[in-house]
Coordinates of C-alpha atoms in Angstrom, one line a residue:
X1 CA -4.1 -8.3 -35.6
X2 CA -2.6 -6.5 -32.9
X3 CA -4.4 -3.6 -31.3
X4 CA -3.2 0.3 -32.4
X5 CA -1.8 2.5 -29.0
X6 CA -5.6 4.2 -29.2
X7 CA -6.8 1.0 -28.5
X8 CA -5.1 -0.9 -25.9
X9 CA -6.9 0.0 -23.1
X10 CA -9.6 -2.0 -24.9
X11 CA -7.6 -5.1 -23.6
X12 CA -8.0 -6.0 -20.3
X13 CA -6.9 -8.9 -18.3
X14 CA -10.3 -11.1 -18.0
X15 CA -10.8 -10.5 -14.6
X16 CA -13.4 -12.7 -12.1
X17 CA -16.7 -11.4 -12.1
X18 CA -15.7 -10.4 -8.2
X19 CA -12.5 -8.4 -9.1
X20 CA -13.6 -6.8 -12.2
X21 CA -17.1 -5.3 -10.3
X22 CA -15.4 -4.8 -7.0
X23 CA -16.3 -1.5 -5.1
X24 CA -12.7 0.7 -3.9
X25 CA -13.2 1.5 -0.4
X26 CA -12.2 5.5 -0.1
X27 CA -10.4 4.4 3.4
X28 CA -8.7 1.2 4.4
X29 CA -7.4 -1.8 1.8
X30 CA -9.3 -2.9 -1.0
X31 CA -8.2 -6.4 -3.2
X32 CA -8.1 -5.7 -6.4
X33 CA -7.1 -9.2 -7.4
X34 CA -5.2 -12.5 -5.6
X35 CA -4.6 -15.5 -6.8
X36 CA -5.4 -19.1 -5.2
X37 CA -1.8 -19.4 -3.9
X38 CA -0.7 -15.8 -3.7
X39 CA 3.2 -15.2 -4.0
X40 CA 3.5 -11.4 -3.5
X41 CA 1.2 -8.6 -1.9
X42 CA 1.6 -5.4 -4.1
X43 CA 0.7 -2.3 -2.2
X44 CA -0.8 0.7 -3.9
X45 CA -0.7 4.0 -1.9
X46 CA -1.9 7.4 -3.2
X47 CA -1.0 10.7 -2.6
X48 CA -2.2 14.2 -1.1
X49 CA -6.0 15.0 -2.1
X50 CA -6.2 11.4 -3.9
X51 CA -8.1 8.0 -4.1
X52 CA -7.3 4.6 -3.8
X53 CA -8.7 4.0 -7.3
X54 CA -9.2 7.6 -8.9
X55 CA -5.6 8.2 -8.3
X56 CA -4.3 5.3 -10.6
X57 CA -7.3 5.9 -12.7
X58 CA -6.8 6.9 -16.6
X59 CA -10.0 8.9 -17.9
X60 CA -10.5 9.8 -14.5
X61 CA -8.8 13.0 -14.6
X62 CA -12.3 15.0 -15.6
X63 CA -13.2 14.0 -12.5
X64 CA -11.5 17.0 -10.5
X65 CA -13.5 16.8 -7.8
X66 CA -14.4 19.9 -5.3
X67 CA -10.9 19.8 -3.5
X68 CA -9.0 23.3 -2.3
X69 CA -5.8 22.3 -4.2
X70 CA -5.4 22.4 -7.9
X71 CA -1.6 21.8 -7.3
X72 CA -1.2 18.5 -7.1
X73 CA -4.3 18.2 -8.8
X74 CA -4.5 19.5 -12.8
X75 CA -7.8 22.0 -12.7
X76 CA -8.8 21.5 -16.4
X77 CA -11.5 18.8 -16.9
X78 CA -9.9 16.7 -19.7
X79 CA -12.5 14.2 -21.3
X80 CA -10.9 11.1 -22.1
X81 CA -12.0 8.4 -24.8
X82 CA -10.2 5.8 -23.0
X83 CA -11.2 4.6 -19.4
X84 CA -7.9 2.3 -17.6
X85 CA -7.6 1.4 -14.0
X86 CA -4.8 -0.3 -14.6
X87 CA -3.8 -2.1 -11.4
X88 CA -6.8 -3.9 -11.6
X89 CA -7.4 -3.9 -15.4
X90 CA -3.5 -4.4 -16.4
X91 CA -1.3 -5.5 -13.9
X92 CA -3.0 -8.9 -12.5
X93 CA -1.6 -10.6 -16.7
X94 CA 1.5 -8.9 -16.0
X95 CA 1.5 -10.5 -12.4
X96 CA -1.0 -12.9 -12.0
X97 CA 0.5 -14.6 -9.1
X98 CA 0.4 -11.4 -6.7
X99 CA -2.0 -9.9 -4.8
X100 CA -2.9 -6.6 -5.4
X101 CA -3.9 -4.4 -2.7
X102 CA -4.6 -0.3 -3.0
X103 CA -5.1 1.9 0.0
X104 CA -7.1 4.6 1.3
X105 CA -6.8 7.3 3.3
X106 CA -8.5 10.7 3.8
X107 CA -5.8 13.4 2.1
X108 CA -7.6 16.3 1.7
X109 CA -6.9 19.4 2.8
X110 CA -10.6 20.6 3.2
X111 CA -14.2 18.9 2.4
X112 CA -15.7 21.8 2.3
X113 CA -19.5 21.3 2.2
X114 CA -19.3 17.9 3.0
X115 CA -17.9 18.2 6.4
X116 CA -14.8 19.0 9.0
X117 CA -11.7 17.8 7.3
X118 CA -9.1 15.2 8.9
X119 CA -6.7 16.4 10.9
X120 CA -3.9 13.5 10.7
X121 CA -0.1 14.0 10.2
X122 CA 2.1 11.8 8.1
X123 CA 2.8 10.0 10.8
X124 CA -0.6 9.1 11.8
X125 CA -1.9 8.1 8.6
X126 CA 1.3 6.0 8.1
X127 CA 0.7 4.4 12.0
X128 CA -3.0 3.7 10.4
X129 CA -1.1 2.0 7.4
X130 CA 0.7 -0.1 9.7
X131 CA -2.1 -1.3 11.5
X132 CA -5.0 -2.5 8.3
X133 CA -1.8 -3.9 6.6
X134 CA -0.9 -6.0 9.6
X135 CA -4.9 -7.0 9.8
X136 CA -4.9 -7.7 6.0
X137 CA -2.2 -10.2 5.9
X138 CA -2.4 -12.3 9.2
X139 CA -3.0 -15.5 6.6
X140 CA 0.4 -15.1 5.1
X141 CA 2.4 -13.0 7.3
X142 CA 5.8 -13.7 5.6
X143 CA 4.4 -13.1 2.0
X144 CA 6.9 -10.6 0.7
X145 CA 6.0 -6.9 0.0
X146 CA 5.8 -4.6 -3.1
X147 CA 4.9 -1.0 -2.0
X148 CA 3.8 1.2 -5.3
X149 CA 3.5 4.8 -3.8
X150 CA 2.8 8.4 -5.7
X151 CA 3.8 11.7 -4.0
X152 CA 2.2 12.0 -0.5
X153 CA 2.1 8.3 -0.2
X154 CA 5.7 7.8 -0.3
X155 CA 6.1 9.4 2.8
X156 CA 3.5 7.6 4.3
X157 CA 5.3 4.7 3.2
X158 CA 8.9 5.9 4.3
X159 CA 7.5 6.9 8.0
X160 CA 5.4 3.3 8.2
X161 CA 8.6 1.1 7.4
X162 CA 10.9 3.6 9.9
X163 CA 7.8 2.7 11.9
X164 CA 8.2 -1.1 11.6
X165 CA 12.1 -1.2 11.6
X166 CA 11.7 0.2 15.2
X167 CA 9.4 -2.5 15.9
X168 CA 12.5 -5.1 15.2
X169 CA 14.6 -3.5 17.7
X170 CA 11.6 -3.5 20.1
X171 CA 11.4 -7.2 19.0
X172 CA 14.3 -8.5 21.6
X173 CA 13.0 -6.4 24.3
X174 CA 9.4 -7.7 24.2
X175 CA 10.8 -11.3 24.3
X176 CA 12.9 -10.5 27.4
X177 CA 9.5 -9.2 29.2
X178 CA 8.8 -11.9 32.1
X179 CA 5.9 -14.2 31.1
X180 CA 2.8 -12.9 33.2
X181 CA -0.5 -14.9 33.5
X182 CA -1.9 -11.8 33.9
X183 CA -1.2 -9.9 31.1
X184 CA -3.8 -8.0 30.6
X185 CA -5.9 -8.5 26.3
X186 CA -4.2 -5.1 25.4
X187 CA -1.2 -6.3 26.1
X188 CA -1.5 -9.5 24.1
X189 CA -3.5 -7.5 20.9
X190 CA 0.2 -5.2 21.2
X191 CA 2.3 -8.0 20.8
X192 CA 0.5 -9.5 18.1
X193 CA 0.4 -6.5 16.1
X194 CA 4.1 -5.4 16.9
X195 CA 4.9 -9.2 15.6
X196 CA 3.0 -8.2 12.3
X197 CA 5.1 -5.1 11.6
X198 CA 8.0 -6.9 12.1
X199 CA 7.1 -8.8 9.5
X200 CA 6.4 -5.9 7.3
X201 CA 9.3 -4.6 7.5
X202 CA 11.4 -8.2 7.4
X203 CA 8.8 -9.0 3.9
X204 CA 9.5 -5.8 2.1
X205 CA 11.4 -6.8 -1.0
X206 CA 10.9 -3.1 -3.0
X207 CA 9.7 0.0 -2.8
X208 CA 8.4 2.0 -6.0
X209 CA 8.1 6.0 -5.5
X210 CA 6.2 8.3 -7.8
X211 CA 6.7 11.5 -8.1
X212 CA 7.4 11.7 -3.9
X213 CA 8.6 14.8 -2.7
X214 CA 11.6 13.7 0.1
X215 CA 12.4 17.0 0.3
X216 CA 9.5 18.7 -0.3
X217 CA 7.8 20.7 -2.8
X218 CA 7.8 25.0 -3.5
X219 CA 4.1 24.6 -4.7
X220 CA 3.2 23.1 -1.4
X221 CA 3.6 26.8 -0.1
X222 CA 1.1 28.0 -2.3
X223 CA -1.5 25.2 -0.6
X224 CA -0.6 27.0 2.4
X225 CA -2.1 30.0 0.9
X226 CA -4.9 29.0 -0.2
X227 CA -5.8 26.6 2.7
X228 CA -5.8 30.1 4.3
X229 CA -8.2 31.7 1.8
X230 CA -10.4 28.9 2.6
X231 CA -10.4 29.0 6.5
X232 CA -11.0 32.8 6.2
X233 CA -14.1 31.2 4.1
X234 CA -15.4 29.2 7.6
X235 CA -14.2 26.1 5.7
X236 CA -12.7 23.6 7.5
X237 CA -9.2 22.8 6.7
X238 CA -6.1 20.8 7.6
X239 CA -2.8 22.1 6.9
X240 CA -0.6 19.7 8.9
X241 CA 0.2 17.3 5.5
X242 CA 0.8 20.7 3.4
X243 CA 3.2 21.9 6.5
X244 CA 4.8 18.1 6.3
X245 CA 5.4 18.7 2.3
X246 CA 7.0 21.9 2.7
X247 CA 10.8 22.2 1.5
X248 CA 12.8 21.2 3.9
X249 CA 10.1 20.9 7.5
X250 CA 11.0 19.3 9.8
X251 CA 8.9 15.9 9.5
X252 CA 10.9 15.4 6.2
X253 CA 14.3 15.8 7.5
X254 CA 12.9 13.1 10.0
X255 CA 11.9 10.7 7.5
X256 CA 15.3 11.3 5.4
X257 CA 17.2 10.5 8.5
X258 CA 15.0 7.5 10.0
X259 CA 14.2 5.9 6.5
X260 CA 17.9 5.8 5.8
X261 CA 18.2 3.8 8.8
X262 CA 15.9 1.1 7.6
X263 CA 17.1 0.7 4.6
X264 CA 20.9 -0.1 5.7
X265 CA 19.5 -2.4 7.6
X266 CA 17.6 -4.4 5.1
X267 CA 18.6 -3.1 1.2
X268 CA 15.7 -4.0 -0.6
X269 CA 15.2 -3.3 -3.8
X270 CA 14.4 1.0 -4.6
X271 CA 12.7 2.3 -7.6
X272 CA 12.4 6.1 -8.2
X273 CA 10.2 8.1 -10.7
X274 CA 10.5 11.2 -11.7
X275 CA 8.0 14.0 -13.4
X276 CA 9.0 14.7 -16.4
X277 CA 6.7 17.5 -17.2
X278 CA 5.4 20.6 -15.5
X279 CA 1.9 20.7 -14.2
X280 CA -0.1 23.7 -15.7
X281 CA -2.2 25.6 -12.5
X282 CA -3.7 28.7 -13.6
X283 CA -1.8 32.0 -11.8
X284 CA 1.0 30.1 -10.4
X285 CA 4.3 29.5 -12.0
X286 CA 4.3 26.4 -15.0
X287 CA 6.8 24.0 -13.1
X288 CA 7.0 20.5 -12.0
X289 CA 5.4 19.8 -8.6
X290 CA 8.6 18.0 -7.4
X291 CA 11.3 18.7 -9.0
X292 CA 14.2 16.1 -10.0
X293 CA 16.4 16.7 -6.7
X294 CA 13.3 16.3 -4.2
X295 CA 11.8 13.2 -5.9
X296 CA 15.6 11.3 -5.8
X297 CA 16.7 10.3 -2.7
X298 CA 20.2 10.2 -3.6
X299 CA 20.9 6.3 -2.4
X300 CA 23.8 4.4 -4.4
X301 CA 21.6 0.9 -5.4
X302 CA 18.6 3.3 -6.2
X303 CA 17.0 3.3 -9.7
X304 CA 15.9 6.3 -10.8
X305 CA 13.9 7.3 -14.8
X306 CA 11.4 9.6 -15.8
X307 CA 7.8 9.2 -16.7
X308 CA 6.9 11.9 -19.7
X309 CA 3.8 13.2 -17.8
X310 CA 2.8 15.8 -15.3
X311 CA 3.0 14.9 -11.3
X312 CA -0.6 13.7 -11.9
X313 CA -0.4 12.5 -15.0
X314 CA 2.1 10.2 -13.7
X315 CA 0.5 7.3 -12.3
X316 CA -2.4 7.4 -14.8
X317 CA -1.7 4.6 -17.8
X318 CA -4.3 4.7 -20.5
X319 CA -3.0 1.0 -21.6
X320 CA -0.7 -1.9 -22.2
X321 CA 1.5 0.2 -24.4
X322 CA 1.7 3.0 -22.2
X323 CA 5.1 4.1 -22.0
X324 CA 4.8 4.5 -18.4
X325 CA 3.2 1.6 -17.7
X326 CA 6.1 -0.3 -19.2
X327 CA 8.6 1.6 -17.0
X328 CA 6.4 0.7 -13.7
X329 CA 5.2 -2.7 -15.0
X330 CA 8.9 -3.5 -15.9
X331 CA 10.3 -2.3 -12.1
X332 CA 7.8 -4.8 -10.5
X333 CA 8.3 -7.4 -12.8
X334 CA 12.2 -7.4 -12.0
X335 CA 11.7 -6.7 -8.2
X336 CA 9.7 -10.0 -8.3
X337 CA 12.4 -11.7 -10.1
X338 CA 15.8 -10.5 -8.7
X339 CA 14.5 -11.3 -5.1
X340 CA 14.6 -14.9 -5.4
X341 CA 16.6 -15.4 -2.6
X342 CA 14.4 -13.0 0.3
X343 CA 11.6 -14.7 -1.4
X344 CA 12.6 -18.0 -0.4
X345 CA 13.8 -16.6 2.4
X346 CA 10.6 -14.8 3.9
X347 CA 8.2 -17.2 2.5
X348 CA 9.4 -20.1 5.1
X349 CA 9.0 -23.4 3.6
X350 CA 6.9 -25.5 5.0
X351 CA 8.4 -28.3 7.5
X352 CA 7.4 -31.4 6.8
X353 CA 4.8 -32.8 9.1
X354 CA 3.4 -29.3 9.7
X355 CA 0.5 -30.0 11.7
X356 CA -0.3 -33.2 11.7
X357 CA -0.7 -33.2 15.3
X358 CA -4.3 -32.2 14.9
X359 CA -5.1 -35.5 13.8
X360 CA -3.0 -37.9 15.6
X361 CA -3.8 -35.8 19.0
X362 CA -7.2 -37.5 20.1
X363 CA -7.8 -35.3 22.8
X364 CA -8.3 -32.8 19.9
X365 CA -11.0 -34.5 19.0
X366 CA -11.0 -33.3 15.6
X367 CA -11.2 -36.7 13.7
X368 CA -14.1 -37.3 15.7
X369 CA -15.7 -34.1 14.6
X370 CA -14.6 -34.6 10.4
X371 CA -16.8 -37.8 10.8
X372 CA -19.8 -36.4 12.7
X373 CA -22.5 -33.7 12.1
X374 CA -21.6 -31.0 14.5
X375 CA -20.8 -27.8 12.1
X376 CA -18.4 -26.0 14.2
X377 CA -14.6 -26.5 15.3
X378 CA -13.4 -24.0 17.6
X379 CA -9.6 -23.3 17.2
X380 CA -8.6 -20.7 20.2
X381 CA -5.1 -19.3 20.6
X382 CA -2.6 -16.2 21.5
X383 CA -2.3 -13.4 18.8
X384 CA -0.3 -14.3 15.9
X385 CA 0.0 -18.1 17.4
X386 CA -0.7 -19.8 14.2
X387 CA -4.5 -20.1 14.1
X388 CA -5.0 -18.7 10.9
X389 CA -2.4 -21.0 8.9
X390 CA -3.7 -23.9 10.8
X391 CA -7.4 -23.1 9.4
X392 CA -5.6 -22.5 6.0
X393 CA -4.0 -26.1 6.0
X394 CA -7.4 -27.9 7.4
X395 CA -9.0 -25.9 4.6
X396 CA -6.9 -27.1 1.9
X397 CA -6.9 -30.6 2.7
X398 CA -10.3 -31.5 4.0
X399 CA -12.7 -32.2 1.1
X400 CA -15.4 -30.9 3.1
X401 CA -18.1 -27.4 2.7
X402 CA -16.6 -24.2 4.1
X403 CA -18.6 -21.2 5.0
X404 CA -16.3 -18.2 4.2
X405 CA -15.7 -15.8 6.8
X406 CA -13.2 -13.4 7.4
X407 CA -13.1 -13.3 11.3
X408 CA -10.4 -14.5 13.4
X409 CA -10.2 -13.9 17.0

């Protein structure tokens, strides 16, 4: 018997016991769920005052938490029988051979009580983006890239790829630089990491917006007011992301110009959401958070449909027949499969041959070591040389114990 729309959320993908009871990390990335041979990395990215998981979190919505905002967060506790965090507890049977990824950042305006609040721009949380996604994916640098973002998070996401488009242009001039043997360790950590957002931006295959105000929002002029009340209260606040999300400032017009740069120059494929109902905050005006004309950005291969849900609301699915869901599960499903060809393209295919060196080379010495006792093989090399896909290969060939560990120097 099939389950009835109340009870769908009942019916979750049958998760590892190490996915299913993993803790979400309130800063940096957290896997949800990968598979052995991993395809696609699918990026989740929240918005102002939200959570890596409580932001994609049906039946967390009681949860409203002490923030100063109410705007882009719905003040009435609402109870819900149904508990779904759907990119773990849905997506991974919808997509089972991605890896799922959601990020954290700190977004809120003020802490209040619980201490001085962060004082990042867009720009600096989107830099900090550049950077752990780099980290997290120097094992498959070329794996291509679905980025899933609600409201703030978009723009993170627009500034980080206008970030890492700059970084291809840089490309040519960092390969001109004269070889030094004295190039200093900061100097080789830059290049490796200015490598990796390269690859970002060259492994980016779509990009799903949520409710993501590109030219701002009215109601983030109310924040403003109220971020106001609450510094006259000796609270610690920080209005630079309510300043960046007001209509029409002038870190938006940046991001419209510079974001339309990188995408002429790679047209991947663009996915836009919009609100389709108003957000009810008591005393202020009942109106969507971003309206139609600010969450659109206007481009002519862009797809844009509505969710039936408030901005917050939005990227909350309570279940497999969630009509939103659907809508989002249906975007990445056809991202995955009408990008055969950058696919291909980005994940290079491996050369036959590939490393066999290491056991034909005897001054290597690595036969010798398979066959003897000693437990450690030291493999030493430049930033984004290779080390990591040459432990990868020895790992998948070698029928030998492994001790897992996640450094790499």
């Amino acid at each position: 018997m099939s389950p009835s729309p109340e009870d769908d959320t009942a019916i979750k993908f049958n998760l590892p016991q190490s996915s299913a009871n993993v803790e979400v990390a309130s800063e940096g990335f957290t896997t949800l769920w990968s598979a052995l041979e991993a395809e696609t990395d699918i990026v989740f990215i929240h918005g102002l005052q939200g959570h890596a998981q409580k932001t994609w979190h049906y039946g967390a919505l009681e949860e409203s938490g002490r923030g100063l905002l109410r705007i882009f967060q719905s003040s009435q506790r609402q109870h819900r029988k149904h508990d779904c965090f759907w990119p773990r507890d849905l997506l991974p049977n919808d997509c089972p051979n991605s890896r799922i990824l959601t990020y954290g950042y700190d977004s809120h305006v003020s802490h209040f009580f619980s201490g001085a609040a962060n004082q990042t721009n867009v720009v600096g949380h989107a830099s900090s983006l550049l950077h752990d996604l780099e980290a997290i994916r120097r094992d498959d640098p070329g794996r291509p890239i679905i980025f899933v973002a609600h409201s703030l998070g978009g723009l993170l996401l627009k500034e980080a790829l206008r970030q890492a488009c700059i970084q291809v242009d840089d490309d040519a001039y960092l390969r001109d630089l004269p070889l030094r043997a004295e190039r200093d360790e900061d100097s080789l950590g830059f290049e490796g990491a200015a490598g990796g957002f390269k690859m970002i931006f060259e492994s980016t295959v779509a990009t799903i917006f949520l409710g993501t105000p590109h030219r701002g929002s009215e109601l983030a002029e109310w924040g403003l007011m109220l971020q106001k009340a609450a510094k006259a209260a000796c609270f610690d606040t920080n209005d630079t992301l309510l300043r960046d999300l007001s209509v029409d400032s002038v870190t938006l017009k940046t991001l419209i110009t510079g974001f339309a740069g990188a995408y002429e120059r790679k047209h991947w494929e663009l996915y836009t959401f919009c609100e389709g109902k108003a957000l009810h905050v008591p005393f202020l005006p009942r109106e969507k958070v971003v309206r139609d004309v600010s969450a659109t950005l206007g481009y002519h291969r862009e797809h844009v449909d509505v969710i039936n849900a408030d901005h917050r609301a939005m990227c909350r699915f309570r279940g497999l027949h969630d009509p939103g869901y659907k809508k989002v599960k249906n975007a990445l499903k056809a991202c995955m499969r009408n990008q055969p060809g950058s696919i291909d393209g980005i994940k290079f295919r491996k050369a036959l041959h590939t490393f066999e060196w290491l056991y034909s080379n005897k001054q290597l010495r690595f036969v010798d070591w398979l066959g003897s006792d000693e437990g450690l093989y030291w493999i030493k090399g430049k930033p984004a040389s290779g080390k990591s896909t040459l432990l990868k290969k020895a790992r998948l060939l070698l029928p030998r114990s492994w001790v897992a560990s996640s450094e790499v120097f």
